[in-house]
Structures are given as structure tokens and as C-alpha cells.
Short mmCIF file of C-alpha atoms in Angstrom, two decimals:
data_model
loop_
_atom_site.label_atom_id
_atom_site.label_comp_id
_atom_site.label_asym_id
_atom_site.label_seq_id
_atom_site.Cartn_x
_atom_site.Cartn_y
_atom_site.Cartn_z
CA UNK A 1 -33.94 -8.25 7.99
CA UNK A 2 -31.93 -7.17 10.80
CA UNK A 3 -33.42 -9.76 13.15
CA UNK A 4 -32.84 -12.53 10.61
CA UNK A 5 -29.17 -11.66 10.29
CA UNK A 6 -28.59 -11.55 14.06
CA UNK A 7 -30.35 -14.93 14.64
CA UNK A 8 -28.22 -16.60 11.76
CA UNK A 9 -25.02 -15.05 13.10
CA UNK A 10 -25.86 -16.18 16.69
CA UNK A 11 -26.71 -19.67 15.42
CA UNK A 12 -23.32 -19.97 13.53
CA UNK A 13 -21.36 -18.67 16.57
CA UNK A 14 -23.15 -21.10 19.04
CA UNK A 15 -22.43 -24.10 16.61
CA UNK A 16 -18.87 -22.99 16.25
CA UNK A 17 -18.29 -22.40 19.70
CA UNK A 18 -19.64 -25.92 20.78
CA UNK A 19 -17.52 -27.80 18.53
CA UNK A 20 -14.16 -26.29 19.66
CA UNK A 21 -11.50 -27.13 22.07
CA UNK A 22 -9.35 -24.84 24.00
CA UNK A 23 -6.14 -25.27 25.84
CA UNK A 24 -3.72 -23.34 28.14
CA UNK A 25 -0.17 -23.94 28.16
CA UNK A 26 2.50 -22.83 30.87
CA UNK A 27 5.99 -22.64 29.51
CA UNK A 28 9.66 -21.87 30.01
CA UNK A 29 11.44 -19.83 27.38
CA UNK A 30 14.97 -19.01 26.32
CA UNK A 31 15.88 -16.15 23.85
CA UNK A 32 18.91 -16.09 21.71
CA UNK A 33 21.01 -12.96 20.90
CA UNK A 34 19.95 -11.11 24.12
CA UNK A 35 22.41 -10.90 27.07
CA UNK A 36 20.10 -9.65 29.65
CA UNK A 37 16.89 -11.44 30.44
CA UNK A 38 17.25 -14.38 28.41
CA UNK A 39 15.15 -16.80 30.42
CA UNK A 40 11.36 -16.39 31.05
CA UNK A 41 8.09 -17.82 31.83
CA UNK A 42 4.93 -17.55 29.52
CA UNK A 43 1.43 -18.72 29.14
CA UNK A 44 -0.47 -19.73 25.71
CA UNK A 45 -4.01 -19.90 25.25
CA UNK A 46 -4.97 -22.06 21.95
CA UNK A 47 -8.43 -21.95 20.51
CA UNK A 48 -9.12 -24.72 17.87
CA UNK A 49 -10.93 -23.97 14.79
CA UNK A 50 -12.21 -26.28 12.02
CA UNK A 51 -9.95 -28.04 9.80
CA UNK A 52 -6.99 -28.29 12.08
CA UNK A 53 -6.49 -24.58 12.21
CA UNK A 54 -5.72 -23.03 15.68
CA UNK A 55 -5.39 -19.58 16.94
CA UNK A 56 -3.02 -18.93 20.00
CA UNK A 57 -2.39 -15.85 22.10
CA UNK A 58 1.11 -15.87 23.79
CA UNK A 59 2.38 -13.77 26.71
CA UNK A 60 6.04 -14.20 27.86
CA UNK A 61 7.81 -12.26 30.64
CA UNK A 62 11.58 -12.57 30.87
CA UNK A 63 13.38 -12.77 34.37
CA UNK A 64 14.99 -9.56 35.03
CA UNK A 65 18.86 -9.29 34.86
CA UNK A 66 20.48 -6.15 36.17
CA UNK A 67 16.95 -4.62 36.33
CA UNK A 68 16.36 -5.42 32.65
CA UNK A 69 12.80 -6.83 31.82
CA UNK A 70 11.73 -8.23 28.56
CA UNK A 71 8.03 -9.03 27.38
CA UNK A 72 6.68 -10.53 24.24
CA UNK A 73 3.06 -10.66 23.49
CA UNK A 74 2.12 -12.50 20.21
CA UNK A 75 -1.22 -13.60 18.26
CA UNK A 76 -0.42 -16.71 16.09
CA UNK A 77 -2.15 -18.91 13.62
CA UNK A 78 -1.21 -22.69 13.72
CA UNK A 79 -2.06 -25.46 11.25
CA UNK A 80 -2.07 -28.77 13.21
CA UNK A 81 -0.51 -31.89 11.40
CA UNK A 82 -1.11 -35.31 13.02
CA UNK A 83 1.88 -37.47 12.63
CA UNK A 84 0.65 -40.15 14.98
CA UNK A 85 -2.18 -40.59 17.41
CA UNK A 86 -0.60 -38.63 20.38
CA UNK A 87 1.92 -36.55 18.38
CA UNK A 88 1.38 -33.40 16.31
CA UNK A 89 3.49 -30.71 14.65
CA UNK A 90 2.43 -27.22 13.52
CA UNK A 91 3.89 -24.21 11.64
CA UNK A 92 3.32 -20.96 13.37
CA UNK A 93 2.91 -17.55 11.77
CA UNK A 94 1.66 -14.34 13.47
CA UNK A 95 2.47 -10.84 14.85
CA UNK A 96 4.36 -9.92 17.97
CA UNK A 97 4.80 -6.89 20.21
CA UNK A 98 8.10 -6.95 21.77
CA UNK A 99 9.09 -4.68 24.65
CA UNK A 100 12.39 -4.28 26.82
CA UNK A 101 12.92 -2.02 29.87
CA UNK A 102 16.35 -1.11 30.87
CA UNK A 103 16.18 0.10 34.33
CA UNK A 104 19.78 0.02 35.09
CA UNK A 105 20.42 2.50 32.07
CA UNK A 106 20.15 6.18 33.06
CA UNK A 107 16.72 7.63 32.14
CA UNK A 108 15.09 4.17 32.03
CA UNK A 109 15.44 3.29 28.16
CA UNK A 110 12.58 1.31 26.73
CA UNK A 111 12.25 -0.29 23.41
CA UNK A 112 9.08 -1.59 21.97
CA UNK A 113 8.62 -2.78 18.40
CA UNK A 114 6.09 -4.90 16.48
CA UNK A 115 7.14 -7.59 13.99
CA UNK A 116 6.53 -11.00 12.57
CA UNK A 117 6.73 -14.37 14.33
CA UNK A 118 7.43 -17.52 12.25
CA UNK A 119 8.15 -20.81 13.82
CA UNK A 120 7.42 -24.45 14.46
CA UNK A 121 5.88 -26.39 17.13
CA UNK A 122 4.99 -29.90 18.38
CA UNK A 123 2.78 -31.39 20.89
CA UNK A 124 3.12 -34.91 22.75
CA UNK A 125 -0.04 -35.98 24.39
CA UNK A 126 0.43 -37.36 28.00
CA UNK A 127 -3.33 -37.92 28.77
CA UNK A 128 -6.53 -36.95 27.46
CA UNK A 129 -6.09 -33.58 28.88
CA UNK A 130 -2.45 -33.07 29.32
CA UNK A 131 0.23 -32.57 26.80
CA UNK A 132 3.71 -31.55 26.39
CA UNK A 133 4.34 -28.44 24.10
CA UNK A 134 7.61 -27.58 22.41
CA UNK A 135 8.04 -24.52 20.09
CA UNK A 136 10.81 -22.55 18.26
CA UNK A 137 9.95 -19.06 16.98
CA UNK A 138 11.84 -16.68 15.19
CA UNK A 139 10.98 -12.91 15.82
CA UNK A 140 11.62 -10.53 12.84
CA UNK A 141 11.58 -7.01 14.01
CA UNK A 142 12.67 -3.70 12.33
CA UNK A 143 16.17 -3.36 11.43
CA UNK A 144 16.70 0.27 12.79
CA UNK A 145 17.20 -1.28 16.36
CA UNK A 146 20.39 -2.54 17.76
CA UNK A 147 21.88 -5.72 16.39
CA UNK A 148 20.86 -7.78 19.40
CA UNK A 149 17.28 -6.63 19.28
CA UNK A 150 16.66 -6.93 15.42
CA UNK A 151 15.95 -10.45 15.00
CA UNK A 152 15.91 -13.35 17.84
CA UNK A 153 14.84 -16.84 18.36
CA UNK A 154 12.62 -18.16 21.19
CA UNK A 155 12.97 -21.70 22.44
CA UNK A 156 9.97 -22.79 24.68
CA UNK A 157 8.87 -25.93 26.35
CA UNK A 158 5.70 -26.16 28.46
CA UNK A 159 2.79 -28.14 29.74
CA UNK A 160 -0.66 -27.70 28.48
CA UNK A 161 -3.85 -28.56 29.76
CA UNK A 162 -7.03 -29.03 27.33
CA UNK A 163 -10.59 -27.97 28.52
#
């Protein structure tokens, strides 16, 4: 029984892996409501599943301002909607871990929090493998944090490569 179950699981995994597409996006980010470390760079890894569903892992580091550093890490689900042949839009929903380090503040104050990520994105194909990626995400974090940190938006534009 155990061998049969492992064989079936392995076969399903091989079929699913063979039929999928992955992509990697390098992007530039802008965060609202934050005075320090507003601009950042990031990378997204997209893994396509059946029925136009896609999983995405995102890491963004924000350029330090006055020794302050920001880092956002998120795992998202996306549903691709084809508008025309080379243009797609997708809603984004996921979880995020957001961290900020304030080195300029005495005692090196750090704030890390978890929350929800809601947004909307679009892809425009430039070639078979290359595409432009646009995304708007609203991060919803705990309300006990300072006003500037409780909820903020991220705008990003990037270039992606499919493989």
C-alpha cells in the first residue's frame, strides 16, 4: 500500500511539474506612507499551476535612508485573466512579513510584523520569454504599530523572464 501511494504521488508530481511554467521578475518598488526607505529593489518568483492560478514568492529590500532599512517578504496567490494575447491582469492575495531596522535610532530599534497582502497586477509580453510586470499591493498590518507602519501601499514595475 505504501509503495503504491508513493508511486501515485510521484507520478502526479512529475506530470504537474512537467506542465508548468516559471518566471523570475526583477522590479523597482515605491512604498507610500513611509518617510525613510521608500524606494527599493525586489525579485519575484512565479510558479504557474493549472487553471490560470499562480503562486508567487516576493522579496523586496528598500534602499536605506539615514541608516534605516526595510524588507518585505511575501507569498501570494494570483489568478491570471487574459485580456488580449499578450496582456494579462491578475488579483493578488497573500501573506507578508514586513521588517524595518532603524539603525539611526538609539538602541537600534527594529519592527517586524506579519499581515495580509491584497493587490492587482498586470503583465505585458514583450517577447516569448520577456515581459513587463506592474503591481499594486496594499499591505494590511497590525493596528498597534505606529500610523506610518500600520498599512501601506507598494507600487512596483519590473522586467520578467519565463523559463
